[in-house]
PDB file of C-alpha atoms in Angstrom:
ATOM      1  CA  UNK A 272      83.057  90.458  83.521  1.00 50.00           C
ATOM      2  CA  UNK A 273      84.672  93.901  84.079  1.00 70.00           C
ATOM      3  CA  UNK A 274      86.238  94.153  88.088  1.00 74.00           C
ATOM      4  CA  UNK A 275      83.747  96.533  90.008  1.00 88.00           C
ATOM      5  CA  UNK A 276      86.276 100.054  90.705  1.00 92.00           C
ATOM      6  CA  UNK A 277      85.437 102.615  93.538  1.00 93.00           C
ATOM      7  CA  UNK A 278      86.523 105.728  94.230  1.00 96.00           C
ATOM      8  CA  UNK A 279      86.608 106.795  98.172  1.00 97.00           C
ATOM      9  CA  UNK A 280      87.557 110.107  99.361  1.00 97.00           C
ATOM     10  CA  UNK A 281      88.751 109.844 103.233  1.00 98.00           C
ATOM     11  CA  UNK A 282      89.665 112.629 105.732  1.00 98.00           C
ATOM     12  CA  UNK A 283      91.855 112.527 108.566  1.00 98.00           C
ATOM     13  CA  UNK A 284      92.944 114.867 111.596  1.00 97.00           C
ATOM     14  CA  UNK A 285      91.961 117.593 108.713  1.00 97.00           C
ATOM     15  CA  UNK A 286      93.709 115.995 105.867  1.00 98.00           C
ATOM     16  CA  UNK A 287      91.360 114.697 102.796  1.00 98.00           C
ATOM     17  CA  UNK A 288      93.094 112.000 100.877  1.00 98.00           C
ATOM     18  CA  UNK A 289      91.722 108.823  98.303  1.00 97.00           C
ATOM     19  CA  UNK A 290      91.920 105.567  96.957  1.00 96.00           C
ATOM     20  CA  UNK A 291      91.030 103.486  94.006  1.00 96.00           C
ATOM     21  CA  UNK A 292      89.559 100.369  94.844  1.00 97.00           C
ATOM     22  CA  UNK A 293      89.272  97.520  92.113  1.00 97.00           C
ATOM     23  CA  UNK A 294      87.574  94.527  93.435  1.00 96.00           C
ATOM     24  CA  UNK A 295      88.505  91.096  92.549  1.00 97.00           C
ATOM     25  CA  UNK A 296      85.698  88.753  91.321  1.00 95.00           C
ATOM     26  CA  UNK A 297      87.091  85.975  92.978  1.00 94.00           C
ATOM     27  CA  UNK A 298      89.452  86.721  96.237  1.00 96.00           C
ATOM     28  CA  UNK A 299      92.156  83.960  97.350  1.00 97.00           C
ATOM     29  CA  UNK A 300      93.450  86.475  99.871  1.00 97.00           C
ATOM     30  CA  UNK A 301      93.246  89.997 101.331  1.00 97.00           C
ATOM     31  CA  UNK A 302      92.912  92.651  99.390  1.00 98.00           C
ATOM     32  CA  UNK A 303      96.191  94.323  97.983  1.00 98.00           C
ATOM     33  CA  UNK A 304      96.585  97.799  99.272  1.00 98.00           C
ATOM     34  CA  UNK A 305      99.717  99.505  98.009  1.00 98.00           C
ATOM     35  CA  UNK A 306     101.387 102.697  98.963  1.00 97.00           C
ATOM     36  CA  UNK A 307     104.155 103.710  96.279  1.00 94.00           C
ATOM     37  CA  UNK A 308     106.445 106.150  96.078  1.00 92.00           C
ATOM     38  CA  UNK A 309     106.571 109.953  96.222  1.00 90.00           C
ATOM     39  CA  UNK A 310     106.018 110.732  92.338  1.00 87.00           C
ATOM     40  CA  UNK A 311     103.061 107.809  92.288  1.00 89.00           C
ATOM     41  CA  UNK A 312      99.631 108.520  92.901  1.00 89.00           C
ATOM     42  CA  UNK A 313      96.444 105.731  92.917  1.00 89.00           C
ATOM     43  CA  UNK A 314      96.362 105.247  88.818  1.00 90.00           C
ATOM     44  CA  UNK A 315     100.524 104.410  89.084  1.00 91.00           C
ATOM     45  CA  UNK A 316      99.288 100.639  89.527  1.00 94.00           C
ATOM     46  CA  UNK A 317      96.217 100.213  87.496  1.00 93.00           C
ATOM     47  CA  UNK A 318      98.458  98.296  84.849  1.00 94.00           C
ATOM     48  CA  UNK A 319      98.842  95.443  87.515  1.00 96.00           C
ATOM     49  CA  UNK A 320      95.449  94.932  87.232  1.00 96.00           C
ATOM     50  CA  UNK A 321      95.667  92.325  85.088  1.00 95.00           C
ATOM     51  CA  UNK A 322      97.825  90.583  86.936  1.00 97.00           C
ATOM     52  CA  UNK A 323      96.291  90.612  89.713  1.00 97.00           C
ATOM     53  CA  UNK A 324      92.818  91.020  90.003  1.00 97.00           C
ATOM     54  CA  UNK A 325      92.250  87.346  89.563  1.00 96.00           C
ATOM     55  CA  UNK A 326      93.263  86.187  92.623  1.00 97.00           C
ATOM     56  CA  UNK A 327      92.984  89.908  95.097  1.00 97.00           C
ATOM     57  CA  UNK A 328      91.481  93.229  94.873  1.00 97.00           C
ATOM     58  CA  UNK A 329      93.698  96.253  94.484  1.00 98.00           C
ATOM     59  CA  UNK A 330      93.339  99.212  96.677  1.00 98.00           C
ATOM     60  CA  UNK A 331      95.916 102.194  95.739  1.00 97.00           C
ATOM     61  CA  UNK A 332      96.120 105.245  98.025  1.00 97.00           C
ATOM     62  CA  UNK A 333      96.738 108.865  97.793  1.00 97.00           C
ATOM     63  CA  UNK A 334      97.565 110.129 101.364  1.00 98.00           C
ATOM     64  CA  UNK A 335      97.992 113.072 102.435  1.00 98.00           C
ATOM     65  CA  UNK A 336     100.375 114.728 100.614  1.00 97.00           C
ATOM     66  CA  UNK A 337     100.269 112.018  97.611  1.00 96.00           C
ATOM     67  CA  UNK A 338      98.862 113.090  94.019  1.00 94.00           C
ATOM     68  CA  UNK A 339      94.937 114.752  94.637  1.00 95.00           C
ATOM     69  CA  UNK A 340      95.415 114.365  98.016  1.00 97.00           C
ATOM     70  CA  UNK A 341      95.854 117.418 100.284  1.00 98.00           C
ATOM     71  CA  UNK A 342      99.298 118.704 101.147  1.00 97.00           C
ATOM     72  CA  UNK A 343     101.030 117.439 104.062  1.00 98.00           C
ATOM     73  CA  UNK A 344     103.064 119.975 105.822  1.00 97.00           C
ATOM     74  CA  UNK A 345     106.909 118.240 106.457  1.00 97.00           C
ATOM     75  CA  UNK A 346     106.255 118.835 110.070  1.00 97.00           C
ATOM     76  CA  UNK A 347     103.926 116.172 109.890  1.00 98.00           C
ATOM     77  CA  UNK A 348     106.138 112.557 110.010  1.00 98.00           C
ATOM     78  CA  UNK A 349     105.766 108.921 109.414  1.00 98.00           C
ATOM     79  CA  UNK A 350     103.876 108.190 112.255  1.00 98.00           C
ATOM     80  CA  UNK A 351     100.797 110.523 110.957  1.00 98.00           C
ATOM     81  CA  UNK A 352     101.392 108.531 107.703  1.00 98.00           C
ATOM     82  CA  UNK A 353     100.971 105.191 109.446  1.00 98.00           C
ATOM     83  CA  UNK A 354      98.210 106.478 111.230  1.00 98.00           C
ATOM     84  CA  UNK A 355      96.115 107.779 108.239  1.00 98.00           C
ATOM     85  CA  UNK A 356      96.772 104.494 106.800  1.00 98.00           C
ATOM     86  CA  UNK A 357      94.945 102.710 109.839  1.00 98.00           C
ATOM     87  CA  UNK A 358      92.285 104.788 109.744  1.00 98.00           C
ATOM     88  CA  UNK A 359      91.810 103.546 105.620  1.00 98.00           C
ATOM     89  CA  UNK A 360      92.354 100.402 106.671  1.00 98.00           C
ATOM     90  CA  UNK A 361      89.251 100.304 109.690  1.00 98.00           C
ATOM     91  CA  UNK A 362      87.056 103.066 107.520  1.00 97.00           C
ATOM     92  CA  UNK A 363      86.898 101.071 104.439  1.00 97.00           C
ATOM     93  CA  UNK A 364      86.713  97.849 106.238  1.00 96.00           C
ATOM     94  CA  UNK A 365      89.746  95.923 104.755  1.00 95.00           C
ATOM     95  CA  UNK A 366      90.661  93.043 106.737  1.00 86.00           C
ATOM     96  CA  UNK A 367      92.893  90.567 106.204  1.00 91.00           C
ATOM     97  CA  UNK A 368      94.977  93.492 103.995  1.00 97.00           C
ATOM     98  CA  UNK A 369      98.484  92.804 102.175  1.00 98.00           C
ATOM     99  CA  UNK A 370     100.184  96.138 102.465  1.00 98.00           C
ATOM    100  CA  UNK A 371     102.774  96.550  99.908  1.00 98.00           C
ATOM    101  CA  UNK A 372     105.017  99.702 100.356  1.00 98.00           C
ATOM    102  CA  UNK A 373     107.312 100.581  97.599  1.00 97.00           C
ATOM    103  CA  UNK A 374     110.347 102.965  97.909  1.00 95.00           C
ATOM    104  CA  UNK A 375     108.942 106.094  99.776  1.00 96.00           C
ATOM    105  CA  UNK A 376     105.870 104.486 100.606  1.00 97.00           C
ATOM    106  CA  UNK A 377     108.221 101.261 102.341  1.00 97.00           C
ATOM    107  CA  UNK A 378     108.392 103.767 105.343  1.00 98.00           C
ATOM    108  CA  UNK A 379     104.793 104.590 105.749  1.00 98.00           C
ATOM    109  CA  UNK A 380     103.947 100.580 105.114  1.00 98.00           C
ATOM    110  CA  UNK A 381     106.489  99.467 107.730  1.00 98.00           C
ATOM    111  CA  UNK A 382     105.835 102.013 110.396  1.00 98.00           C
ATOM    112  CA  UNK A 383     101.621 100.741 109.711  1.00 98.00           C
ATOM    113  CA  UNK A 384     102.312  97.644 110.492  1.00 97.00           C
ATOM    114  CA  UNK A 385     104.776  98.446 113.489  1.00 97.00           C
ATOM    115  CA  UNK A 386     102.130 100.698 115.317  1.00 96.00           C
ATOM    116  CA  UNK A 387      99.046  98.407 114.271  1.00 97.00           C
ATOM    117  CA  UNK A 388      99.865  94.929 113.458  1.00 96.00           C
ATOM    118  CA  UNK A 389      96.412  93.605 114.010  1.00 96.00           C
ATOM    119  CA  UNK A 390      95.347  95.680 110.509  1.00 97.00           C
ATOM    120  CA  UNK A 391      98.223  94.214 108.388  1.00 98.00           C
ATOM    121  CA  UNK A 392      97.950  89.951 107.153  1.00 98.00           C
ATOM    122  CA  UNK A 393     100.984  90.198 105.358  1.00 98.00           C
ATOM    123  CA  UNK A 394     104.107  93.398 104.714  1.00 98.00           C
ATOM    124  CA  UNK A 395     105.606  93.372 101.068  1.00 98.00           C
ATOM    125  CA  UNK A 396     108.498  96.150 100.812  1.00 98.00           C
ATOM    126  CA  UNK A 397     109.902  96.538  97.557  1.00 98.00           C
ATOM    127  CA  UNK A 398     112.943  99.107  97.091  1.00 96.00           C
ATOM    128  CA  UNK A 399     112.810  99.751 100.876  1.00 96.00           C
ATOM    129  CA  UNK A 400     115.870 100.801 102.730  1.00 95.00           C
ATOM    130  CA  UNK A 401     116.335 100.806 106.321  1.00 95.00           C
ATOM    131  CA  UNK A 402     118.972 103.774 106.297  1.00 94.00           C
ATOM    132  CA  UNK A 403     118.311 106.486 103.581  1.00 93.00           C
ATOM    133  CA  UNK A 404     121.555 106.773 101.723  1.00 90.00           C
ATOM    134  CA  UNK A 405     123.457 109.752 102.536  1.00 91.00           C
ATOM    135  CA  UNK A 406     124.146 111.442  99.179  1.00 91.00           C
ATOM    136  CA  UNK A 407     120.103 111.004  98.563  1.00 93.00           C
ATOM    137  CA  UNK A 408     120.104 113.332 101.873  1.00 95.00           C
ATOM    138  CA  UNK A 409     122.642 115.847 100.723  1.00 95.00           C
ATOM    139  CA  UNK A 410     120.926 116.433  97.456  1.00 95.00           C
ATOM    140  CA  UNK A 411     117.875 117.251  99.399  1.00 96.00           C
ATOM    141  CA  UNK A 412     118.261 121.145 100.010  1.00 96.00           C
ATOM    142  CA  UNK A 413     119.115 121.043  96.396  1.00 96.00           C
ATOM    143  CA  UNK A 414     116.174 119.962  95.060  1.00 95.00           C
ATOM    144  CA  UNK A 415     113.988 121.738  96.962  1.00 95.00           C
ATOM    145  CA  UNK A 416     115.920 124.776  95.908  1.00 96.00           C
ATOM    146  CA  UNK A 417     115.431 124.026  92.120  1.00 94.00           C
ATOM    147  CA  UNK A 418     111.726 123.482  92.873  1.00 94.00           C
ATOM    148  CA  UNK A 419     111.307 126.965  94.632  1.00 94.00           C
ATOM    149  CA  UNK A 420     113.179 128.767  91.736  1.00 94.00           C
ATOM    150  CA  UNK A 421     111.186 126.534  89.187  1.00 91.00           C
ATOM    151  CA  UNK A 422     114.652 125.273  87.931  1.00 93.00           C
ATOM    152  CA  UNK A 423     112.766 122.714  85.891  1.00 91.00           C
ATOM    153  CA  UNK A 424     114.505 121.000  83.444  1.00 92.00           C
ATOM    154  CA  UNK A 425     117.613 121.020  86.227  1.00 94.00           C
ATOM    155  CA  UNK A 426     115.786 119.199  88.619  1.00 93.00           C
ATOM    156  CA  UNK A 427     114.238 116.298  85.944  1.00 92.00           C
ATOM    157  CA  UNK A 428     117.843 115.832  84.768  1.00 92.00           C
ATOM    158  CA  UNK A 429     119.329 115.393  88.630  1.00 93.00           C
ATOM    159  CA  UNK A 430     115.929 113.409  89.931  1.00 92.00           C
ATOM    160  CA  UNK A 431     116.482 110.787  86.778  1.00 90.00           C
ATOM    161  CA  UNK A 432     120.001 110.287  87.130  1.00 89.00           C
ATOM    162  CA  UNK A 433     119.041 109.532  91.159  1.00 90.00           C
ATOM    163  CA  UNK A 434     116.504 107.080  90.644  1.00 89.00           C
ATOM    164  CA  UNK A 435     117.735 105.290  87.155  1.00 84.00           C
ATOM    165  CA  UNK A 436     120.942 104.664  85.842  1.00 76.00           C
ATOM    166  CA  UNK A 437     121.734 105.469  82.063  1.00 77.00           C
ATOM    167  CA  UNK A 438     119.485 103.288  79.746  1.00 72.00           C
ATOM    168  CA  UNK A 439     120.867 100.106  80.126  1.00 76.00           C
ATOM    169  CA  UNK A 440     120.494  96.935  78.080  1.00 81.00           C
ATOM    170  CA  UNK A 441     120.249  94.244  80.502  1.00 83.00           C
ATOM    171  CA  UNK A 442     117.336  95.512  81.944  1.00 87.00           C
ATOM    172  CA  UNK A 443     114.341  95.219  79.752  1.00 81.00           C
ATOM    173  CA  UNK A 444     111.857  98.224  78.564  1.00 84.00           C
ATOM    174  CA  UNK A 445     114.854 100.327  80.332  1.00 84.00           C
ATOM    175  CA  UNK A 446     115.360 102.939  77.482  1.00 86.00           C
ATOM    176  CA  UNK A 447     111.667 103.237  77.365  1.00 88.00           C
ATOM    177  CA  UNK A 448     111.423 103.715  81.238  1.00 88.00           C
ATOM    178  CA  UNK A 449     114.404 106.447  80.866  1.00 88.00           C
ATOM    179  CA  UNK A 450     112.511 108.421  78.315  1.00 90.00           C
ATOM    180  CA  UNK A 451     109.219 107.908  80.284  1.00 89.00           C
ATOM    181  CA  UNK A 452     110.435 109.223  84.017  1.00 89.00           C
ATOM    182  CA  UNK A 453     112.179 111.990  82.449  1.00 89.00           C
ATOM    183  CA  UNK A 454     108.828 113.420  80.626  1.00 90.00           C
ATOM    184  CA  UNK A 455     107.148 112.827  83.885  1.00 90.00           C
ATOM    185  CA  UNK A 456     109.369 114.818  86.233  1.00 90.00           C
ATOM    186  CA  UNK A 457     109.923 117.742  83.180  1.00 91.00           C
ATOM    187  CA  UNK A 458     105.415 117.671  83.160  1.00 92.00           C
ATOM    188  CA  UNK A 459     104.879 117.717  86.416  1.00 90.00           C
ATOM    189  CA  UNK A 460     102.383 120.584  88.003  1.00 91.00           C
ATOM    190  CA  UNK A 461     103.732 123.092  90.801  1.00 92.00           C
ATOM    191  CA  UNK A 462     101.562 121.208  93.179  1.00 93.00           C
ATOM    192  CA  UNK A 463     103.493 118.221  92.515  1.00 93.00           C
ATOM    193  CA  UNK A 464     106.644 119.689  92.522  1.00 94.00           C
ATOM    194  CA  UNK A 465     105.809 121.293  96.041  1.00 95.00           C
ATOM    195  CA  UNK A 466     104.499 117.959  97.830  1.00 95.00           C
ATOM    196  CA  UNK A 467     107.593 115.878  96.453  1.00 94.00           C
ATOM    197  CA  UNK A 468     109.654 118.897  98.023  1.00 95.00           C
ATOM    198  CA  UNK A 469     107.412 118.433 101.334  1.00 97.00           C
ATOM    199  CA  UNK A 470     108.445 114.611 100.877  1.00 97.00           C
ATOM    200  CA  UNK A 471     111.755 115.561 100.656  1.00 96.00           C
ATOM    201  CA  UNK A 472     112.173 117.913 103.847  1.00 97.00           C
ATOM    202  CA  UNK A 473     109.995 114.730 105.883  1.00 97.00           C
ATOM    203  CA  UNK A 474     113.334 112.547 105.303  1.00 96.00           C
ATOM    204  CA  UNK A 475     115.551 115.415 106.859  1.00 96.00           C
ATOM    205  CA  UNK A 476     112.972 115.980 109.914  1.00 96.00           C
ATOM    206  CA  UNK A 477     111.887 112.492 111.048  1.00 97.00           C
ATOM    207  CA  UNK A 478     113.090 109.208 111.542  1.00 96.00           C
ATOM    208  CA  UNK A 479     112.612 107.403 108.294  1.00 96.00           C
ATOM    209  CA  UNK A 480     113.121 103.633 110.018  1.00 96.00           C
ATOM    210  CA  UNK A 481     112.459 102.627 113.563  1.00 92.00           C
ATOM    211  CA  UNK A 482     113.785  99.632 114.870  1.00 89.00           C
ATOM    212  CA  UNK A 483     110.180  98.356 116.649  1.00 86.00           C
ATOM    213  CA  UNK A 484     109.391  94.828 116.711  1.00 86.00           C
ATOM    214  CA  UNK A 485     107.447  93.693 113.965  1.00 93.00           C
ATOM    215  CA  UNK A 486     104.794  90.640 114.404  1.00 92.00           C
ATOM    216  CA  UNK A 487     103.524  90.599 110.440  1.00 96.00           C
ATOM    217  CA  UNK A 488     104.946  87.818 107.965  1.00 96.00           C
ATOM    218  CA  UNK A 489     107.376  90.527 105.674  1.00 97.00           C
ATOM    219  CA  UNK A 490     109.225  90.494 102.508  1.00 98.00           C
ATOM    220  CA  UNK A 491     111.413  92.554 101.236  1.00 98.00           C
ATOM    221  CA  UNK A 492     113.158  92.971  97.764  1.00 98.00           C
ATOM    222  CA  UNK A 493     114.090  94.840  95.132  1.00 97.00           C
ATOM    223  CA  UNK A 494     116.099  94.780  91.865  1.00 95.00           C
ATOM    224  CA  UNK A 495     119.520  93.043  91.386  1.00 95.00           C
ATOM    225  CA  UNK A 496     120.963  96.318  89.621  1.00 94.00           C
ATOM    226  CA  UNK A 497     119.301  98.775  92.027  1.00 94.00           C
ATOM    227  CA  UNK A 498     121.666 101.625  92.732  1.00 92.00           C
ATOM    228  CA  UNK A 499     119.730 103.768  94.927  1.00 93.00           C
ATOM    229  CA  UNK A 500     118.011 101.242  97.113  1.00 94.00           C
ATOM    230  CA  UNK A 501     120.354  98.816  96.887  1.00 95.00           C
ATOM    231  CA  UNK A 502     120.539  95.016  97.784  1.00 97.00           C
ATOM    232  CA  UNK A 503     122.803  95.394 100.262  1.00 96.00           C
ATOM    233  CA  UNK A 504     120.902  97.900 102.324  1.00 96.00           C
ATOM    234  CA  UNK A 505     117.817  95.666 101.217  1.00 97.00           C
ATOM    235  CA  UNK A 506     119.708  92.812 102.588  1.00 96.00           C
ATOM    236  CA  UNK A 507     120.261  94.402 106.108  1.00 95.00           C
ATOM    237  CA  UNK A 508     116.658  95.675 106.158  1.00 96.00           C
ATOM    238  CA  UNK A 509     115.173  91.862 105.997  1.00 96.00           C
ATOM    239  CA  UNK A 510     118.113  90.839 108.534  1.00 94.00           C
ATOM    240  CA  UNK A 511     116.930  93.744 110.724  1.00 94.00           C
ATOM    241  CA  UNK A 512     113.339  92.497 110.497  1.00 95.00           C
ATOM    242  CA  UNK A 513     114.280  88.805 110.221  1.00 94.00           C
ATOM    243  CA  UNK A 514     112.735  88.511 106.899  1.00 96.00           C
ATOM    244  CA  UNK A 515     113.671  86.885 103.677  1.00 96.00           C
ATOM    245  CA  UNK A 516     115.390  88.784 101.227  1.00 97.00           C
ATOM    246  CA  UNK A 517     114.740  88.941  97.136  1.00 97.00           C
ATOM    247  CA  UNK A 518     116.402  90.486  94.115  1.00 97.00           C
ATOM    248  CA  UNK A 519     114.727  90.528  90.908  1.00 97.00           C
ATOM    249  CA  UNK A 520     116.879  89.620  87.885  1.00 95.00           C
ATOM    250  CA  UNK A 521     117.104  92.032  85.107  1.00 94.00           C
ATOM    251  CA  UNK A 522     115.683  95.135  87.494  1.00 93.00           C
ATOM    252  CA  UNK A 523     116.914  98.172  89.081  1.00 93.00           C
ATOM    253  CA  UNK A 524     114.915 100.541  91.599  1.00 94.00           C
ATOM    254  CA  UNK A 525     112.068 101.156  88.698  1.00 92.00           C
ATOM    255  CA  UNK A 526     111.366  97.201  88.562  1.00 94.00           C
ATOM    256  CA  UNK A 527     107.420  97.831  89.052  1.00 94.00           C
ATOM    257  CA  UNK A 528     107.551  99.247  85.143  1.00 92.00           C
ATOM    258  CA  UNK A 529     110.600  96.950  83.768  1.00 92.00           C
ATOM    259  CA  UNK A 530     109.441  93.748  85.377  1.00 94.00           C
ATOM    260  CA  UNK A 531     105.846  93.874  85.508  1.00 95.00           C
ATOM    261  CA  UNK A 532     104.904  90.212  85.271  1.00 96.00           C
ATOM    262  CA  UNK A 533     107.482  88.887  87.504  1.00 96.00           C
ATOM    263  CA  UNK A 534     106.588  91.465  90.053  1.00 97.00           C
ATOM    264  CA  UNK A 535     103.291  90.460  90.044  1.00 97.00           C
ATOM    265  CA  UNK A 536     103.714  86.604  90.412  1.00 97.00           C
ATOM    266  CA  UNK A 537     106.180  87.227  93.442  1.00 98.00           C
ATOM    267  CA  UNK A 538     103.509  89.735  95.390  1.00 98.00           C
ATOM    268  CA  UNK A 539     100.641  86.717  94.366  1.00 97.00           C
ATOM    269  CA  UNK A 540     103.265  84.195  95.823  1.00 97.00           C
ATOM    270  CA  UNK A 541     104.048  85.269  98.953  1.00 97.00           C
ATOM    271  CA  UNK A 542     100.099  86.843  99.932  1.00 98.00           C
ATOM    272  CA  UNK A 543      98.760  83.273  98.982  1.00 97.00           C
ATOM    273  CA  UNK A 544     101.852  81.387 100.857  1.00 96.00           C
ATOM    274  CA  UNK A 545     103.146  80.043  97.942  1.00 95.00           C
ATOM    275  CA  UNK A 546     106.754  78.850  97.816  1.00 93.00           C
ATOM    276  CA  UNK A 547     109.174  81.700  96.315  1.00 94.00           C
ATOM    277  CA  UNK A 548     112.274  78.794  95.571  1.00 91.00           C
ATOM    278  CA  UNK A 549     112.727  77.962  91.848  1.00 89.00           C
ATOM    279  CA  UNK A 550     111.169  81.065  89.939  1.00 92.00           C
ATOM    280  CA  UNK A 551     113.759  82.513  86.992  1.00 93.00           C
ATOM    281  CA  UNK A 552     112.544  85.497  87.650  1.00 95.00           C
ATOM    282  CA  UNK A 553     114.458  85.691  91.105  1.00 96.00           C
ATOM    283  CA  UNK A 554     118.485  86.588  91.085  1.00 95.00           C
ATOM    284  CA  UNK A 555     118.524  85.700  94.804  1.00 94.00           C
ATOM    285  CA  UNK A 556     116.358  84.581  97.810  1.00 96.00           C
ATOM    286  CA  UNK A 557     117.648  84.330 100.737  1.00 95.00           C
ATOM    287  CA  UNK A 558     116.291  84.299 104.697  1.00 91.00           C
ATOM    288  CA  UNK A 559     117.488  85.371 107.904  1.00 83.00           C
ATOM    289  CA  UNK A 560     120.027  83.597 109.788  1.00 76.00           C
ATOM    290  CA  UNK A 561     118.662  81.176 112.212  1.00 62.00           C
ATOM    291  CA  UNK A 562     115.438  81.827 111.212  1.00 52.00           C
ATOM    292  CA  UNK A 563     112.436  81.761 108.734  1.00 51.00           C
ATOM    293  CA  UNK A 564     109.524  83.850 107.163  1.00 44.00           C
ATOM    294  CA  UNK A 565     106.862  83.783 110.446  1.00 40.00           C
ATOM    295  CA  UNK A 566     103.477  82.408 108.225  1.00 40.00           C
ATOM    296  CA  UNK A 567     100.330  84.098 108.494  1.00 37.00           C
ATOM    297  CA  UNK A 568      98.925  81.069 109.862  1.00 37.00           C
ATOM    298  CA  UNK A 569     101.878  80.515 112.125  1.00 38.00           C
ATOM    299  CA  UNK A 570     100.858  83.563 114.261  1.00 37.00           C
ATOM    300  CA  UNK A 571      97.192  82.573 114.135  1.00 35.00           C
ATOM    301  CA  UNK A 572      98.145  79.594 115.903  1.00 31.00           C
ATOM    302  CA  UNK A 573     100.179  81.008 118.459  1.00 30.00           C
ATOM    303  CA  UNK A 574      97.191  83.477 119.446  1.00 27.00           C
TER     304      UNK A 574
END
């Protein structure tokens, strides 16, 4: 039987944005509702699918300012991200919802789940960084330069070597990811272009992490040769929200394309409470000092 898919178009404070909803047949938790990076929009997942919709449904967003989504002004921060992100959450009706944020998308997850805790079962952040690195920041006016002057191929060329490192052989399907990113940012339309820019100038006017308490069972991780996100500030992120910490082995920041399946067996893990000790797929797990991962049904109890 083929999973039932929906479309829903959304508007808020002025802003229209989306999502692709594909149901599972046969939930064992919440439904899945990821919101990736700045470059993804809601068809960016659909090859998880497979993977997942077996045991959740799989919700992918467009915000504002994500793929068909309406521009979002950089004046307009993470809070108005988070917000927007509520409002899918109560409009559609999806309780009980695993919110996975990847890279960009880490903020807007995080900061959801700071402001509104009672909408979130369970915070997955995968290449999420609680500090933006600095040379990421300086490159910044840079890139939005190249984008006003249209300095195409310049900008694919300084965006790949950013995000990936040269094609390297212990990470599988790398080469193929290499020549995939850099057709995709060399393709991309000026509308694109103009809300990664937008993106871009966000990180320079707002706060991209806020130390607030957060009451929702978290992961984080990301991959064991990530050099942009990279396990160390991933490390000091899940310290920082007392949550364990995860590298995937043979991965760098793009480990939602190289290491599909065991990406998908650690986000099914952890949003159906499963132990994450013993997989192969793992380089390291390790929790916070003094403590351990607060369980969904932990904080049930102690309501």
């Amino acid at each position: 039987m083929t999973a039932p898919r929906h479309e829903h178009r959304l508007e808020f404070e002025g802003f229209t944005f989306l999502c692709r909803i594909a149901e599972s047949p046969a939930p064992v938790t919440g439904p899945l509702v990821v919101v990736g990076g700045m470059m993804q929009d809601r068809a960016s997942w659909t090859p998880y699918e497979k993977r997942l919709l077996g045991h959740a449904s799989l919700v992918t967003v467009e915000l504002p300012g994500f793929g068909a989504a309406d521009p979002l002004p950089p004046q307009y921060g993470y809070d108005f991200l988070a917000a927007a992100l509520r409002h899918l959450l109560v409009e559609l009706d999806l309780s009980g919802a695993n919110v996975l944020g990847t890279c960009y998308g880490g903020a807007i997850a995080l900061r959801c789940a700071q402001r509104y805790p009672a909408h979130v079962s369970r915070l997955l952040l995968g290449a999420m960084t609680g500090r933006v690195p600095q040379p990421y920041l300086g490159m910044i006016p840079r890139w939005r330069a190249m984008v006003a002057e249209d300095r195409r191929d310049e900008l694919a060329d300084s965006l790949l070597t950013t995000f990936v490192q040269a094609p390297d052989r212990r990470i599988p399907r790398h080469a193929a990811v290499w020549r995939m990113l850099g057709h995709q940012f060399r393709t991309q339309s000026r509308a694109d272009l103009d809300k990664a820019s937008d993106h871009n100038a966000r990180m320079l006017r707002h706060a991209w992490y806020e130390p607030a308490d957060l009451d929702v069972p978290t992961l984080v991780y990301t991959g064991e040769h990530d050099h942009l996100t990279t396990p160390a500030q991933g490390r000091q992120l899940a310290r920082d929200l007392r949550a364990p910490f995860v590298t995937l082995r043979d991965a760098d920041h793009m480990f939602p394309l190289e290491q599909e399946a065991a990406h998908a067996d650690l986000i099914l893990r952890f949003c159906t409470d499963q132990p994450l000790t013993g997989l192969s797929s793992l380089r390291s797990l390790e929790y916070p000092p003094g403590g351990s991962p607060v369980r969904p049904a932990d904080r049930a109890a102690a309501v």
